[in-house]
Tab-separated table of C-alpha atoms in Angstrom:
chain	number	residue	atom	x	y	z
F	1	UNK	CA	-21.126	24.763	6.889
F	2	UNK	CA	-19.374	27.926	5.723
F	3	UNK	CA	-19.517	26.761	2.110
F	4	UNK	CA	-23.249	26.115	2.415
F	5	UNK	CA	-23.729	29.555	3.973
F	6	UNK	CA	-22.141	31.135	0.887
F	7	UNK	CA	-23.972	28.862	-1.545
F	8	UNK	CA	-20.828	27.015	-2.617
F	9	UNK	CA	-20.698	23.369	-3.554
F	10	UNK	CA	-18.502	21.024	-1.538
F	11	UNK	CA	-16.325	18.159	-2.726
F	12	UNK	CA	-15.120	15.798	0.018
F	13	UNK	CA	-12.061	13.657	-0.778
F	14	UNK	CA	-11.786	10.774	1.707
F	15	UNK	CA	-8.675	8.535	1.815
F	16	UNK	CA	-8.511	6.510	5.020
F	17	UNK	CA	-8.616	2.727	4.936
F	18	UNK	CA	-10.299	2.921	8.354
F	19	UNK	CA	-13.549	4.227	6.847
F	20	UNK	CA	-15.734	1.395	8.087
F	21	UNK	CA	-14.479	1.828	11.640
F	22	UNK	CA	-15.020	5.623	11.482
F	23	UNK	CA	-18.544	5.300	10.138
F	24	UNK	CA	-19.523	2.632	12.657
F	25	UNK	CA	-18.078	4.367	15.707
F	26	UNK	CA	-19.159	7.935	15.059
F	27	UNK	CA	-22.302	7.903	12.891
F	28	UNK	CA	-23.770	10.964	14.613
F	29	UNK	CA	-20.867	13.141	13.497
F	30	UNK	CA	-19.630	11.492	10.310
F	31	UNK	CA	-22.948	10.956	8.530
F	32	UNK	CA	-24.268	14.558	8.749
F	33	UNK	CA	-20.912	15.869	7.489
F	34	UNK	CA	-20.839	13.408	4.598
F	35	UNK	CA	-24.397	14.303	3.623
F	36	UNK	CA	-23.520	17.990	3.482
F	37	UNK	CA	-21.007	17.294	0.696
F	38	UNK	CA	-22.231	17.564	-2.890
F	39	UNK	CA	-19.773	14.925	-4.109
F	40	UNK	CA	-17.698	12.413	-2.152
F	41	UNK	CA	-14.570	11.167	-3.898
F	42	UNK	CA	-12.522	8.173	-2.739
F	43	UNK	CA	-9.379	6.655	-4.259
F	44	UNK	CA	-10.565	3.059	-4.653
F	45	UNK	CA	-13.472	0.789	-5.462
F	46	UNK	CA	-12.973	-0.666	-2.001
F	47	UNK	CA	-14.085	2.581	-0.331
F	48	UNK	CA	-16.964	2.936	-2.802
F	49	UNK	CA	-18.232	-0.411	-1.496
F	50	UNK	CA	-17.636	0.512	2.170
F	51	UNK	CA	-19.522	3.806	1.895
F	52	UNK	CA	-22.351	2.159	-0.043
F	53	UNK	CA	-23.004	-0.134	2.925
F	54	UNK	CA	-23.740	3.020	4.940
F	55	UNK	CA	-25.949	4.544	2.258
F	56	UNK	CA	-23.376	7.099	1.038
F	57	UNK	CA	-22.811	7.403	-2.700
F	58	UNK	CA	-19.188	7.971	-3.678
F	59	UNK	CA	-17.062	8.000	-6.818
F	60	UNK	CA	-13.615	6.452	-7.184
F	61	UNK	CA	-10.662	8.358	-8.632
F	62	UNK	CA	-7.354	6.639	-8.045
F	63	UNK	CA	-4.294	8.031	-6.343
F	64	UNK	CA	-1.514	8.884	-8.763
F	65	UNK	CA	2.121	7.890	-9.103
F	66	UNK	CA	4.654	10.030	-10.956
F	67	UNK	CA	6.416	7.580	-13.257
F	68	UNK	CA	9.042	10.178	-14.128
F	69	UNK	CA	10.311	10.042	-10.532
F	70	UNK	CA	10.498	6.259	-10.294
F	71	UNK	CA	12.878	4.441	-12.611
F	72	UNK	CA	12.053	0.911	-13.713
F	73	UNK	CA	14.890	-1.596	-13.334
F	74	UNK	CA	15.027	-5.134	-14.693
F	75	UNK	CA	15.452	-7.667	-11.883
F	76	UNK	CA	16.615	-10.838	-13.575
F	77	UNK	CA	17.423	-12.884	-11.680
F	78	UNK	CA	15.532	-11.668	-8.635
F	79	UNK	CA	17.881	-10.989	-5.721
F	80	UNK	CA	16.957	-11.698	-2.057
F	81	UNK	CA	16.740	-8.055	-1.017
F	82	UNK	CA	13.373	-7.167	0.541
F	83	UNK	CA	11.833	-3.792	1.308
F	84	UNK	CA	9.153	-2.726	3.770
F	85	UNK	CA	8.350	1.001	3.760
F	86	UNK	CA	5.145	1.271	5.761
F	87	UNK	CA	5.011	3.413	8.898
F	88	UNK	CA	5.710	1.564	12.114
F	89	UNK	CA	2.116	1.518	13.352
F	90	UNK	CA	0.169	-1.532	14.514
F	91	UNK	CA	-2.279	-1.554	11.583
F	92	UNK	CA	0.604	-1.801	9.089
F	93	UNK	CA	1.858	-4.950	10.852
F	94	UNK	CA	5.558	-4.536	10.126
F	95	UNK	CA	5.999	-7.169	12.838
F	96	UNK	CA	4.441	-9.628	10.399
F	97	UNK	CA	7.089	-8.710	7.830
F	98	UNK	CA	9.856	-9.436	10.368
F	99	UNK	CA	8.315	-12.794	11.256
F	100	UNK	CA	8.064	-13.667	7.569
F	101	UNK	CA	11.680	-12.618	7.036
F	102	UNK	CA	12.792	-14.909	9.876
F	103	UNK	CA	11.347	-17.856	7.924
F	104	UNK	CA	12.833	-16.628	4.650
F	105	UNK	CA	16.290	-16.284	6.167
F	106	UNK	CA	16.229	-19.908	7.297
F	107	UNK	CA	16.020	-20.893	3.624
F	108	UNK	CA	18.129	-18.057	2.186
F	109	UNK	CA	20.713	-17.031	4.804
F	110	UNK	CA	22.065	-14.211	2.616
F	111	UNK	CA	18.637	-12.528	2.347
F	112	UNK	CA	18.453	-8.889	3.431
F	113	UNK	CA	15.544	-6.719	4.618
F	114	UNK	CA	15.383	-2.931	4.512
F	115	UNK	CA	12.760	-1.435	6.848
F	116	UNK	CA	11.854	2.199	6.191
F	117	UNK	CA	9.429	4.273	8.239
F	118	UNK	CA	8.862	5.456	11.768
F	119	UNK	CA	6.010	5.443	14.247
F	120	UNK	CA	4.706	4.467	17.659
F	121	UNK	CA	5.836	0.841	17.229
F	122	UNK	CA	9.465	1.735	16.553
F	123	UNK	CA	10.885	0.335	19.793
F	124	UNK	CA	8.683	-2.762	19.667
F	125	UNK	CA	9.653	-3.568	16.079
F	126	UNK	CA	13.365	-3.237	16.783
F	127	UNK	CA	13.002	-5.380	19.908
F	128	UNK	CA	11.228	-8.047	17.868
F	129	UNK	CA	14.087	-8.109	15.357
F	130	UNK	CA	16.469	-8.815	18.238
F	131	UNK	CA	14.127	-11.417	19.726
F	132	UNK	CA	13.955	-13.248	16.381
F	133	UNK	CA	17.755	-13.009	16.084
F	134	UNK	CA	17.426	-11.561	12.615
F	135	UNK	CA	20.555	-10.806	10.661
F	136	UNK	CA	20.957	-8.330	7.808
F	137	UNK	CA	17.951	-6.194	8.745
F	138	UNK	CA	18.520	-2.486	8.177
F	139	UNK	CA	16.260	0.107	9.809
F	140	UNK	CA	16.575	3.344	7.846
F	141	UNK	CA	13.873	5.372	9.633
F	142	UNK	CA	11.793	8.009	7.884
F	143	UNK	CA	12.676	8.560	4.241
F	144	UNK	CA	11.886	11.790	2.413
F	145	UNK	CA	9.924	11.643	-0.867
F	146	UNK	CA	13.045	12.744	-2.742
F	147	UNK	CA	14.948	9.724	-1.408
F	148	UNK	CA	12.250	7.137	-2.089
F	149	UNK	CA	13.263	6.244	-5.686
F	150	UNK	CA	16.767	5.311	-4.527
F	151	UNK	CA	15.283	3.218	-1.707
F	152	UNK	CA	13.150	1.200	-4.132
F	153	UNK	CA	16.154	0.746	-6.404
F	154	UNK	CA	18.048	-1.009	-3.605
F	155	UNK	CA	15.506	-3.841	-3.338
F	156	UNK	CA	13.990	-6.540	-5.545
F	157	UNK	CA	10.909	-7.599	-3.540
F	158	UNK	CA	8.352	-5.357	-1.844
F	159	UNK	CA	6.696	-6.959	1.195
F	160	UNK	CA	3.566	-5.631	2.888
F	161	UNK	CA	1.657	-7.290	5.740
F	162	UNK	CA	-0.823	-4.528	6.643
F	163	UNK	CA	-4.032	-5.347	8.530
F	164	UNK	CA	-5.938	-2.190	7.491
F	165	UNK	CA	-5.363	-0.440	4.194
F	166	UNK	CA	-6.948	1.344	1.269
F	167	UNK	CA	-4.930	2.110	-1.858
F	168	UNK	CA	-1.311	2.352	-0.670
F	169	UNK	CA	0.891	4.469	-2.906
F	170	UNK	CA	3.882	2.385	-1.881
F	171	UNK	CA	2.475	-0.575	-3.829
F	172	UNK	CA	1.995	1.551	-6.941
F	173	UNK	CA	5.512	2.919	-6.613
F	174	UNK	CA	6.852	-0.634	-6.269
F	175	UNK	CA	4.965	-1.533	-9.464
F	176	UNK	CA	6.554	1.404	-11.269
F	177	UNK	CA	10.090	0.589	-10.076
F	178	UNK	CA	9.984	-3.089	-11.007
F	179	UNK	CA	9.873	-4.748	-7.588
F	180	UNK	CA	8.014	-8.023	-7.238
F	181	UNK	CA	5.127	-7.441	-4.806
F	182	UNK	CA	3.986	-9.753	-2.018
F	183	UNK	CA	1.189	-8.311	0.108
F	184	UNK	CA	-1.650	-9.121	2.463
F	185	UNK	CA	-5.209	-8.721	1.213
F	186	UNK	CA	-6.037	-5.899	3.646
F	187	UNK	CA	-8.830	-3.493	2.700
F	188	UNK	CA	-8.565	-2.203	-0.840
F	189	UNK	CA	-5.350	-3.993	-1.794
F	190	UNK	CA	-7.107	-6.762	-3.792
F	191	UNK	CA	-8.699	-3.968	-5.853
F	192	UNK	CA	-5.255	-2.922	-7.133
F	193	UNK	CA	-3.106	-6.067	-6.886
F	194	UNK	CA	-4.394	-9.026	-8.900
F	195	UNK	CA	-3.239	-12.225	-7.230
F	196	UNK	CA	-0.604	-14.050	-9.282
F	197	UNK	CA	-1.004	-11.488	-12.047
F	198	UNK	CA	0.553	-8.254	-10.757
F	199	UNK	CA	1.696	-9.616	-7.392
F	200	UNK	CA	1.063	-12.345	-4.850
F	201	UNK	CA	-1.756	-11.610	-2.394
F	202	UNK	CA	-1.915	-13.560	0.868
F	203	UNK	CA	-4.481	-13.930	3.622
F	204	UNK	CA	-4.652	-11.342	6.377
F	205	UNK	CA	-2.222	-11.674	9.305
F	206	UNK	CA	-0.436	-14.737	7.905
F	207	UNK	CA	3.324	-14.236	7.980
F	208	UNK	CA	3.930	-17.856	6.962
F	209	UNK	CA	1.969	-17.306	3.736
F	210	UNK	CA	4.002	-14.161	3.032
F	211	UNK	CA	7.254	-16.043	3.572
F	212	UNK	CA	6.138	-18.886	1.319
F	213	UNK	CA	5.143	-16.427	-1.409
F	214	UNK	CA	8.520	-14.695	-1.308
F	215	UNK	CA	10.352	-18.024	-1.400
F	216	UNK	CA	8.216	-19.105	-4.341
F	217	UNK	CA	9.333	-16.051	-6.299
F	218	UNK	CA	12.993	-16.877	-5.752
F	219	UNK	CA	12.337	-20.467	-6.787
F	220	UNK	CA	10.326	-19.469	-9.860
F	221	UNK	CA	12.105	-16.618	-11.585
F	222	UNK	CA	9.799	-16.868	-14.599
F	223	UNK	CA	6.758	-16.146	-12.420
F	224	UNK	CA	8.573	-13.235	-10.777
F	225	UNK	CA	9.397	-11.721	-14.184
F	226	UNK	CA	5.781	-12.102	-15.330
F	227	UNK	CA	4.433	-10.388	-12.220
F	228	UNK	CA	6.888	-7.515	-12.559
F	229	UNK	CA	6.067	-6.958	-16.242
F	230	UNK	CA	2.312	-6.967	-15.595
F	231	UNK	CA	2.678	-4.676	-12.581
F	232	UNK	CA	4.694	-2.174	-14.595
F	233	UNK	CA	1.918	-2.033	-17.189
F	234	UNK	CA	-0.688	-1.682	-14.422
F	235	UNK	CA	1.118	1.350	-12.988
F	236	UNK	CA	0.193	3.293	-16.136
F	237	UNK	CA	-3.419	3.348	-14.910
F	238	UNK	CA	-2.368	5.511	-11.963
F	239	UNK	CA	-0.606	8.368	-13.739
F	240	UNK	CA	-1.961	11.916	-13.621
F	241	UNK	CA	-2.645	11.711	-17.351
F	242	UNK	CA	-4.861	8.674	-16.720
F	243	UNK	CA	-6.937	10.158	-13.870
F	244	UNK	CA	-7.004	13.829	-14.911
F	245	UNK	CA	-10.096	13.473	-17.170
F	246	UNK	CA	-12.138	12.104	-14.230
F	247	UNK	CA	-11.163	15.012	-11.976
F	248	UNK	CA	-11.834	17.579	-14.704
F	249	UNK	CA	-15.266	16.069	-15.372
F	250	UNK	CA	-16.229	16.392	-11.694
F	251	UNK	CA	-15.074	20.002	-11.378
F	252	UNK	CA	-16.783	21.003	-14.615
């Protein structure tokens, strides 16, 4: 409103994977605000499609990953060390990762899982690990951005079971570091992870499918290597150099 008062143009940059829920629940507040913006930018084709269903035109410019911060490491053969680094909130479904790991550990007893992140589900997630009698699960809590590259370097497989999502940077960072990616198909994830090309994408809320996908990677090292190579190449599309021209064009 202040920008309009002073005759300034407004660019709205919207990131949440919960867009559809927001727009459905609060149309009387969200829609007038959105229509005041001169341009609405979102980080994925997924949100372009969501907003279009509500009659709002948007443009997609991807989130970026700094490849200089994240070192690629060859993982041949793939080792049974898994990483989950989503916040411990219900919509990220870290519980699904633990349930998948329980099935994985039955087949590969030496498998390990590193769980990074914090949130309102912290106590519940830790209790579930005890209930499932999981061994070799390490909860490392919140990790600073400076420590993230070392965290990725510890693992070989990135596992994500989120129920609501948009364009998670953690997946792009996993691509850049050389982890094999197994993820649910929540929200915008299928727009950035091509199933059996740059990762394995499973159905929503299906921990058995996630476990089977991870086990398949350990049983098929050639497939794992192919996914990792393709994902590394895909990460180049999300550098600042790649997206800068789109931002500059909008501001000009």
